[in-house]
Each structure stands twice: as structure tokens, then as C-alpha cells.
């Protein structure tokens, strides 16, 4: 997949999407995998920055399919796991290795990230992880207060009512 496709999906070109592009390309190459049509790949991302759009576009791992897991650690790290091979790889972007002359210049930083040798900007490790569960489909119920549909596993019991999380939080303030 070309970087231009990432730009089209993300909406603009930026260092963050370039980082995600390089990280995902490296992870997929290390695992010798192609884009997932279903749940054959699982991605665990440790930030919610621009690069995650590149990962979704390239790997086919999405929240909707249940094969994209978000861990809010604020780290430029992706772990990609192949259900087919049982292998996983963890890729980290090494921000500290960027040359000083590109760090504060958005366009130079973008160009550098796209052209730099993999080993200069990325750390790649083979990892063993427990295979994540396949996506589950849960029954939907209605919140007793707002009457909107809610996945049953997200309902809360409060003062004899079954509430969605936002309504349960508002009810605790009454």
C-alpha cells in the first residue's frame, strides 16, 4: 500500500500518519501478512494518534471488526498478532533518534520518517502474547432513562433501574 492511500484515508499528510505507515509496514513485513479481511490479524495500539489511521487502513484491523485493541499508554507502539501463525511483533517508533534538524520542521520530519532506514527509527521485537478473543456480539437492551439501545455488558444497575453508562453517571450526581 502506498503512503498516498493513507493520506486519502486520514485526510492529510502529517508526521503522525507517516509514523503509523512505517510502523505498520514493518510489522506486516515481519509477520509476512497481508491486510486482514476479517479477524486473522489483531492490532494492539498504545496511543490514539494519527498513525492509528494508517494501521487501520493498511492492516484491516478496526474497532468495528473487534480486532483493534486500544491501550491508552501514550506510547508510539503497535503490536500486531497473526492468528494464522500465532506470531506477534511489537514495533516502537524511536522519536529520540530523529536528527535535531528535522525535529521542529514538520515537512522535513515527514520526509525523514518516510525515507529513513527502518532500523534508524523503529525498534522491532518478536513477542509472545495470549491470543486475543474473537469479537463478540452481545444482546442489546434499552436504558430505562434515555431509552437508547445499549450493549447489555455496558448496562449499570442504579436505584432499581437499568441504565447506560452516561445516564448512570448523571444519576449519581442527583
Short mmCIF file of C-alpha atoms in Angstrom, two decimals:
data_model
loop_
_atom_site.label_atom_id
_atom_site.label_comp_id
_atom_site.label_asym_id
_atom_site.label_seq_id
_atom_site.Cartn_x
_atom_site.Cartn_y
_atom_site.Cartn_z
CA UNK A 1 0.00 0.00 0.00
CA UNK A 2 1.32 3.42 -0.90
CA UNK A 3 1.50 6.31 1.57
CA UNK A 4 -0.84 8.32 -0.69
CA UNK A 5 -3.64 5.90 0.22
CA UNK A 6 -3.03 6.63 3.90
CA UNK A 7 -3.22 10.37 3.21
CA UNK A 8 -6.52 9.88 1.40
CA UNK A 9 -7.94 7.85 4.31
CA UNK A 10 -6.58 10.13 7.06
CA UNK A 11 -7.41 13.38 5.28
CA UNK A 12 -3.95 14.98 5.21
CA UNK A 13 -0.26 14.12 5.27
CA UNK A 14 1.49 14.52 8.61
CA UNK A 15 4.39 13.04 10.57
CA UNK A 16 1.96 11.00 12.68
CA UNK A 17 0.40 9.23 9.72
CA UNK A 18 3.88 8.64 8.27
CA UNK A 19 4.96 7.08 11.57
CA UNK A 20 1.93 4.79 11.55
CA UNK A 21 2.60 3.89 7.92
CA UNK A 22 6.21 2.91 8.60
CA UNK A 23 5.35 1.04 11.81
CA UNK A 24 2.54 -0.94 10.19
CA UNK A 25 4.55 -1.70 7.05
CA UNK A 26 7.37 -3.01 9.23
CA UNK A 27 5.07 -5.12 11.41
CA UNK A 28 3.26 -6.65 8.45
CA UNK A 29 6.54 -7.40 6.69
CA UNK A 30 7.96 -9.03 9.85
CA UNK A 31 4.90 -11.29 10.10
CA UNK A 32 4.70 -11.85 6.32
CA UNK A 33 0.99 -10.96 6.33
CA UNK A 34 -1.38 -9.02 4.12
CA UNK A 35 -4.40 -6.89 5.01
CA UNK A 36 -6.96 -8.74 7.15
CA UNK A 37 -10.33 -9.36 5.57
CA UNK A 38 -11.76 -10.50 8.88
CA UNK A 39 -10.03 -11.15 12.22
CA UNK A 40 -6.92 -13.00 11.09
CA UNK A 41 -4.81 -10.13 12.39
CA UNK A 42 -5.16 -8.35 15.72
CA UNK A 43 -3.56 -4.98 16.47
CA UNK A 44 -2.91 -3.59 19.92
CA UNK A 45 -2.18 0.14 19.79
CA UNK A 46 -0.82 2.11 22.72
CA UNK A 47 -1.93 5.58 21.58
CA UNK A 48 -4.83 7.18 19.75
CA UNK A 49 -2.79 9.42 17.44
CA UNK A 50 -2.81 9.92 13.66
CA UNK A 51 -0.74 6.82 12.97
CA UNK A 52 -3.55 4.52 14.08
CA UNK A 53 -5.45 5.56 10.95
CA UNK A 54 -2.56 4.20 8.88
CA UNK A 55 -2.64 0.96 10.85
CA UNK A 56 -6.39 0.53 10.29
CA UNK A 57 -6.14 1.30 6.58
CA UNK A 58 -3.16 -0.99 5.96
CA UNK A 59 -3.82 -3.91 8.30
CA UNK A 60 -7.60 -4.11 8.18
CA UNK A 61 -7.70 -4.08 11.99
CA UNK A 62 -10.63 -1.92 13.11
CA UNK A 63 -12.78 -1.33 16.16
CA UNK A 64 -15.82 -2.40 14.14
CA UNK A 65 -14.36 -5.85 13.45
CA UNK A 66 -13.15 -6.18 17.01
CA UNK A 67 -9.53 -6.79 16.03
CA UNK A 68 -8.19 -3.38 17.10
CA UNK A 69 -7.43 -3.08 20.80
CA UNK A 70 -6.65 0.33 22.32
CA UNK A 71 -4.48 0.62 25.42
CA UNK A 72 -4.15 4.24 26.49
CA UNK A 73 -0.44 4.26 27.40
CA UNK A 74 0.55 7.27 25.26
CA UNK A 75 3.35 5.30 23.60
CA UNK A 76 4.16 5.11 19.87
CA UNK A 77 3.89 1.32 19.97
CA UNK A 78 1.86 -1.18 17.94
CA UNK A 79 1.72 -4.91 18.49
CA UNK A 80 0.44 -6.92 15.55
CA UNK A 81 -0.56 -10.55 16.06
CA UNK A 82 -1.30 -13.13 13.36
CA UNK A 83 -3.92 -15.67 14.38
CA UNK A 84 -2.85 -17.81 11.41
CA UNK A 85 0.78 -18.20 12.50
CA UNK A 86 0.37 -17.49 16.22
CA UNK A 87 3.21 -14.98 15.98
CA UNK A 88 3.33 -11.40 17.17
CA UNK A 89 5.59 -8.41 16.66
CA UNK A 90 5.91 -5.20 18.67
CA UNK A 91 7.06 -2.08 16.82
CA UNK A 92 8.07 1.13 18.60
CA UNK A 93 8.82 4.48 16.96
CA UNK A 94 12.11 5.85 18.30
CA UNK A 95 11.44 9.59 18.45
CA UNK A 96 14.72 10.28 20.25
CA UNK A 97 16.70 9.07 17.23
CA UNK A 98 15.38 11.80 14.92
CA UNK A 99 18.11 14.24 13.85
CA UNK A 100 17.82 17.64 15.55
CA UNK A 101 17.47 19.42 12.19
CA UNK A 102 14.19 17.63 11.42
CA UNK A 103 12.54 17.57 14.86
CA UNK A 104 10.94 21.02 14.65
CA UNK A 105 10.31 21.19 10.91
CA UNK A 106 7.09 19.38 10.03
CA UNK A 107 7.86 18.81 6.34
CA UNK A 108 11.48 17.72 6.97
CA UNK A 109 10.31 15.40 9.74
CA UNK A 110 7.69 13.87 7.43
CA UNK A 111 10.24 13.34 4.64
CA UNK A 112 12.76 11.85 7.06
CA UNK A 113 10.25 9.41 8.56
CA UNK A 114 9.19 8.18 5.12
CA UNK A 115 12.78 7.76 3.85
CA UNK A 116 14.84 6.73 6.91
CA UNK A 117 16.18 3.21 7.18
CA UNK A 118 13.83 1.11 9.31
CA UNK A 119 16.44 0.44 12.00
CA UNK A 120 17.09 4.16 12.46
CA UNK A 121 13.55 5.00 13.53
CA UNK A 122 11.92 1.75 14.66
CA UNK A 123 12.51 -0.91 17.27
CA UNK A 124 11.07 -4.30 16.27
CA UNK A 125 10.70 -7.24 18.65
CA UNK A 126 9.07 -10.62 18.28
CA UNK A 127 6.63 -11.07 21.15
CA UNK A 128 4.56 -13.85 22.64
CA UNK A 129 1.07 -12.85 23.65
CA UNK A 130 -2.05 -14.74 24.59
CA UNK A 131 -4.27 -14.82 21.55
CA UNK A 132 -6.94 -12.15 21.98
CA UNK A 133 -10.53 -13.36 21.90
CA UNK A 134 -12.52 -13.03 18.72
CA UNK A 135 -15.06 -10.21 18.63
CA UNK A 136 -18.27 -10.97 20.49
CA UNK A 137 -21.75 -9.83 19.62
CA UNK A 138 -23.86 -9.06 22.67
CA UNK A 139 -27.59 -8.64 23.16
CA UNK A 140 -28.90 -5.09 23.08
CA UNK A 141 -31.25 -3.68 25.72
CA UNK A 142 -32.71 -0.22 26.37
CA UNK A 143 -31.65 2.22 29.03
CA UNK A 144 -34.52 2.88 31.46
CA UNK A 145 -33.79 6.62 31.40
CA UNK A 146 -32.84 7.70 27.85
CA UNK A 147 -34.35 4.61 26.15
CA UNK A 148 -31.40 4.34 23.76
CA UNK A 149 -30.13 0.88 22.80
CA UNK A 150 -27.13 -0.34 24.81
CA UNK A 151 -24.94 -3.43 24.63
CA UNK A 152 -26.03 -5.48 27.66
CA UNK A 153 -22.48 -5.74 29.01
CA UNK A 154 -22.36 -1.94 29.36
CA UNK A 155 -25.57 -1.51 31.36
CA UNK A 156 -25.38 -0.42 35.01
CA UNK A 157 -27.89 -1.07 37.78
CA UNK A 158 -28.72 2.08 39.76
CA UNK A 159 -31.60 2.50 42.25
CA UNK A 160 -33.55 -0.33 40.68
CA UNK A 161 -33.12 0.99 37.13
CA UNK A 162 -31.01 -0.39 34.32
CA UNK A 163 -29.01 2.49 32.84
CA UNK A 164 -26.45 3.17 30.16
CA UNK A 165 -23.12 4.48 31.44
CA UNK A 166 -23.81 8.19 30.71
CA UNK A 167 -27.21 8.07 32.43
CA UNK A 168 -25.76 6.16 35.39
CA UNK A 169 -23.10 8.86 35.79
CA UNK A 170 -25.71 11.64 35.61
CA UNK A 171 -27.90 9.79 38.12
CA UNK A 172 -25.07 9.61 40.64
CA UNK A 173 -24.92 13.42 40.59
CA UNK A 174 -28.60 13.87 41.53
#
